[in-house]
Amino acid sequence: MPLASEAGHWYAKDGTPVYEVRRKDGTGTRPTTLADARKLLLVPSVTGIIKMAAAPGLEVWKQQQMMLSALTLPREPDEKESDWLKRVIEDSKETARKAAETGKYIHGSLEKAITGQPVPLEHEKHVVGALDALENEFGHIQWEAEKSFAHPLGYGGKVDLHCTSAVVDFKTKEFDDPSKLQTWDEHHMQLAGYSQGLRLHDPAAAICYVSTTVPGLCKVIPVTIGELDRGWEMFIYLLGYWKAKNNYRSGF
């Protein structure tokens, strides 16, 4: 069974992900665009909507990576400042790409575990730590992984983990001290969008952080009903902004 992907940003109105479309010349596929969405009547993803607002935690991390790249890539003799800055930016983007790739593989292993498939040896500790943390928070639950949906308001998504009374999103991150972790507005909006998309009424919700630096170290941080309600309000405003900005009324 192929692993679910977080790369897609579009969904059909029945909830089916439409991450790629066929090329006109028949030579394979390409990522789906807004123009494709207009023709196929697709809806944008929860994460695509949330990206319309700044994410303070992510922005700080990007700045830190940029500074680290500048420290480790000294300017060459006679190198133009513009060329050096370009190298620094590209190096910091490569760090982000590798982090995203690591997160994608761990997400895939977590999905495999939930769906009863063998887990790669290098991710066994990550998976065991995450499942133990979830059981400590929620008790023994029959979870469903990677459920996709489309909401009549005109957005869709794919949920990492849910059951009839709870919704969870995994976040992979470099950390060795769980006490410093917290949730952010974008997490509240994401979980609110997922909860509404799955038609869950006042569900328990949480972010499950999975450490990429200390295999097995995980922390579940619950999100309150109040935070979900506020997250939903913010999300609805961003959805309206997205539609107006792109001149695309995606509801149905």
Coordinates of C-alpha atoms in Angstrom, one line a residue:
M1 CA 0.0 0.0 0.0
P2 CA 1.5 3.4 -1.0
L3 CA 2.1 5.8 1.8
A4 CA 0.0 8.9 2.2
S5 CA 1.6 12.1 1.2
E6 CA 1.5 15.5 2.8
A7 CA 2.7 17.1 -0.4
G8 CA -0.8 17.5 -2.1
H9 CA -2.8 20.6 -1.7
W10 CA -6.0 19.8 -3.6
Y11 CA -9.0 17.5 -3.0
A12 CA -12.0 16.4 -5.1
K13 CA -15.4 17.2 -3.6
D14 CA -15.7 13.5 -2.5
G15 CA -12.5 13.9 -0.5
T16 CA -10.2 12.1 -2.9
P17 CA -6.7 13.7 -2.9
V18 CA -5.7 15.1 -6.3
Y19 CA -2.0 15.7 -5.8
E20 CA -1.1 15.4 -9.4
V21 CA -2.6 15.5 -12.9
R22 CA -1.6 14.0 -16.2
R23 CA 0.6 16.0 -18.4
K24 CA -0.9 17.0 -21.7
D25 CA 1.8 15.3 -23.7
G26 CA 1.2 12.0 -21.8
T27 CA 4.7 11.9 -20.3
G28 CA 3.6 11.2 -16.7
T29 CA 2.2 13.6 -14.1
R30 CA 2.9 17.0 -12.5
P31 CA 1.7 18.8 -9.4
T32 CA -1.8 20.1 -9.4
T33 CA -2.1 23.9 -9.9
L34 CA -4.8 26.4 -9.1
A35 CA -5.6 26.5 -12.8
D36 CA -6.2 22.7 -12.7
A37 CA -8.4 23.1 -9.6
R38 CA -10.6 25.6 -11.4
K39 CA -11.2 23.1 -14.2
L40 CA -11.6 20.1 -12.0
L41 CA -13.6 21.9 -9.2
L42 CA -11.1 20.9 -6.5
V43 CA -10.8 22.4 -3.0
P44 CA -7.6 23.6 -1.3
S45 CA -6.1 21.9 1.7
V46 CA -6.3 22.9 5.3
T47 CA -2.5 23.5 5.4
G48 CA -2.7 25.5 2.2
I49 CA -5.3 27.8 3.8
I50 CA -3.3 28.2 7.0
K51 CA -0.2 29.2 5.1
M52 CA -2.0 32.5 4.3
A53 CA -1.0 33.6 7.9
A54 CA 2.5 33.8 9.4
A55 CA 3.7 30.9 11.5
P56 CA 5.9 32.5 14.2
G57 CA 7.5 29.2 15.3
L58 CA 8.4 28.2 11.8
E59 CA 9.7 31.7 10.9
V60 CA 12.0 31.7 13.9
W61 CA 13.3 28.3 12.9
K62 CA 14.0 29.5 9.3
Q63 CA 15.9 32.5 10.6
Q64 CA 18.0 30.2 12.9
Q65 CA 18.8 28.0 10.0
M66 CA 19.8 31.0 7.9
M67 CA 22.2 32.2 10.6
L68 CA 23.7 28.8 11.1
S69 CA 24.3 28.5 7.3
A70 CA 26.0 31.9 7.3
L71 CA 28.3 30.9 10.2
T72 CA 29.3 27.6 8.5
L73 CA 29.7 29.0 4.9
P74 CA 32.4 31.7 5.1
R75 CA 32.5 34.2 2.2
E76 CA 35.1 33.2 -0.4
P77 CA 37.9 35.7 -1.3
D78 CA 36.6 38.1 -4.1
E79 CA 33.1 36.5 -3.8
K80 CA 30.3 39.0 -4.4
E81 CA 28.1 39.5 -1.4
S82 CA 25.1 38.7 -3.6
D83 CA 26.6 35.3 -4.6
W84 CA 27.5 34.5 -0.9
L85 CA 24.0 35.3 0.2
K86 CA 22.6 33.1 -2.5
R87 CA 24.8 30.2 -1.2
V88 CA 23.7 30.8 2.4
I89 CA 20.0 30.8 1.4
E90 CA 20.3 27.7 -0.7
D91 CA 22.1 25.9 2.1
S92 CA 19.5 26.8 4.7
K93 CA 16.8 25.6 2.3
E94 CA 18.6 22.3 2.0
T95 CA 18.5 22.0 5.8
A96 CA 14.7 22.6 5.7
R97 CA 14.3 20.1 2.8
K98 CA 16.2 17.4 4.8
A99 CA 14.1 18.0 7.9
A100 CA 10.9 17.8 5.8
E101 CA 12.1 14.5 4.2
T102 CA 12.9 13.0 7.6
G103 CA 9.5 14.1 8.9
K104 CA 7.8 12.5 5.8
Y105 CA 9.5 9.1 6.4
I106 CA 8.6 9.1 10.1
H107 CA 5.0 10.0 9.3
G108 CA 5.0 7.1 6.8
S109 CA 6.3 4.7 9.5
L110 CA 3.6 5.9 12.0
E111 CA 1.0 5.3 9.3
K112 CA 2.3 1.8 8.7
A113 CA 2.2 1.0 12.4
I114 CA -1.4 2.2 12.7
T115 CA -2.5 0.2 9.7
G116 CA -0.7 -3.0 10.8
Q117 CA 2.2 -2.9 8.3
P118 CA 5.8 -3.6 9.2
V119 CA 7.8 -0.6 10.4
P120 CA 11.3 0.2 9.2
L121 CA 13.9 -0.7 11.8
E122 CA 15.3 2.8 11.9
H123 CA 11.9 4.2 13.0
E124 CA 10.8 1.6 15.6
K125 CA 11.7 3.7 18.6
H126 CA 9.9 6.7 17.1
V127 CA 6.8 4.7 16.5
V128 CA 6.8 3.0 19.9
G129 CA 7.4 6.3 21.7
A130 CA 4.5 8.0 19.8
L131 CA 2.1 5.1 20.4
D132 CA 2.9 5.0 24.1
A133 CA 2.5 8.7 24.4
L134 CA -0.9 8.5 22.7
E135 CA -2.1 5.7 24.9
N136 CA -1.0 7.6 28.0
E137 CA -3.1 10.5 26.9
F138 CA -6.1 8.9 25.4
G139 CA -6.1 5.3 26.6
H140 CA -6.5 2.3 24.3
I141 CA -8.2 3.6 21.1
Q142 CA -8.7 2.1 17.7
W143 CA -7.2 4.8 15.6
E144 CA -7.7 5.4 11.8
A145 CA -4.8 6.9 9.9
E146 CA -4.7 9.3 6.9
K147 CA -8.4 9.9 6.4
S148 CA -9.1 12.4 3.7
F149 CA -12.2 14.6 3.3
A150 CA -13.8 17.6 1.6
H151 CA -15.9 20.1 3.5
P152 CA -18.9 22.0 1.8
L153 CA -17.3 25.3 2.8
G154 CA -14.7 24.6 0.2
Y155 CA -11.6 23.0 1.7
G156 CA -10.2 19.5 2.2
G157 CA -7.5 17.7 4.0
K158 CA -5.9 14.5 5.2
V159 CA -5.8 13.8 8.9
D160 CA -2.9 12.0 10.5
L161 CA -4.9 10.2 13.1
H162 CA -8.5 10.2 14.3
C163 CA -11.3 8.2 15.9
T164 CA -14.9 9.0 16.6
S165 CA -14.0 11.2 19.5
A166 CA -10.5 12.5 18.9
V167 CA -8.2 14.0 16.3
V168 CA -4.4 14.1 16.4
D169 CA -1.7 15.6 14.2
F170 CA 2.0 14.4 14.3
K171 CA 4.7 16.9 14.3
T172 CA 8.4 15.8 13.8
K173 CA 10.9 18.2 15.4
E174 CA 14.4 18.3 16.7
F175 CA 14.1 18.4 20.5
D176 CA 15.5 16.8 23.6
D177 CA 13.5 18.7 26.2
P178 CA 9.7 18.1 25.9
S179 CA 9.0 20.8 28.6
K180 CA 9.9 23.5 26.0
L181 CA 7.3 22.4 23.5
Q182 CA 4.0 24.2 23.0
T183 CA 1.2 24.4 20.5
W184 CA 0.7 27.4 18.2
D185 CA -2.3 29.1 16.5
E186 CA -1.6 27.2 13.3
H187 CA -2.0 23.9 15.2
H188 CA -5.3 25.0 16.6
M189 CA -6.5 26.0 13.2
Q190 CA -5.4 22.8 11.6
L191 CA -7.0 20.6 14.2
A192 CA -10.2 22.7 14.1
G193 CA -10.3 22.4 10.3
Y194 CA -9.8 18.7 10.5
S195 CA -12.5 18.3 13.2
Q196 CA -15.1 20.1 11.2
G197 CA -14.1 18.3 8.1
L198 CA -14.6 14.9 9.7
R199 CA -17.9 16.2 11.3
L200 CA -16.6 15.4 14.8
H201 CA -18.5 17.1 17.6
D202 CA -16.3 18.7 20.4
P203 CA -13.6 16.1 20.0
A204 CA -10.5 15.6 22.1
A205 CA -7.6 17.1 20.1
A206 CA -3.8 17.1 20.4
I207 CA -0.5 17.6 18.7
C208 CA 1.9 14.6 19.1
Y209 CA 5.5 15.8 18.9
V210 CA 8.0 13.2 17.8
S211 CA 11.7 13.9 18.3
T212 CA 14.0 13.4 15.3
T213 CA 17.1 13.8 17.5
V214 CA 16.2 11.5 20.4
P215 CA 14.4 8.4 18.9
G216 CA 11.5 7.4 21.1
L217 CA 11.1 10.8 22.8
C218 CA 7.6 12.1 22.2
K219 CA 5.1 14.4 23.8
V220 CA 1.3 14.8 23.4
I221 CA 0.0 18.3 24.0
P222 CA -3.8 18.5 24.2
V223 CA -5.7 21.3 22.5
T224 CA -8.7 22.6 24.4
I225 CA -12.2 23.0 23.1
G226 CA -11.7 26.8 23.6
E227 CA -8.5 26.7 21.5
L228 CA -10.3 24.7 18.8
D229 CA -13.2 27.2 18.7
R230 CA -10.8 30.1 18.4
G231 CA -8.8 28.1 15.8
W232 CA -12.0 27.5 13.7
E233 CA -12.8 31.2 13.8
M234 CA -9.3 32.2 12.6
F235 CA -9.4 29.4 10.0
I236 CA -12.8 30.6 8.5
Y237 CA -11.4 34.1 8.1
L238 CA -8.3 32.8 6.3
L239 CA -10.5 30.6 4.1
G240 CA -12.5 33.6 3.0
Y241 CA -9.2 35.6 2.4
W242 CA -7.8 32.7 0.3
K243 CA -11.0 32.6 -1.8
A244 CA -11.0 36.4 -2.3
K245 CA -7.2 36.5 -3.1
N246 CA -7.4 33.7 -5.6
N247 CA -10.8 34.7 -6.9
Y248 CA -11.9 31.1 -6.5
R249 CA -15.1 30.2 -4.8
S250 CA -14.4 26.6 -3.8
G251 CA -17.5 25.8 -1.8
F252 CA -20.2 23.3 -2.8

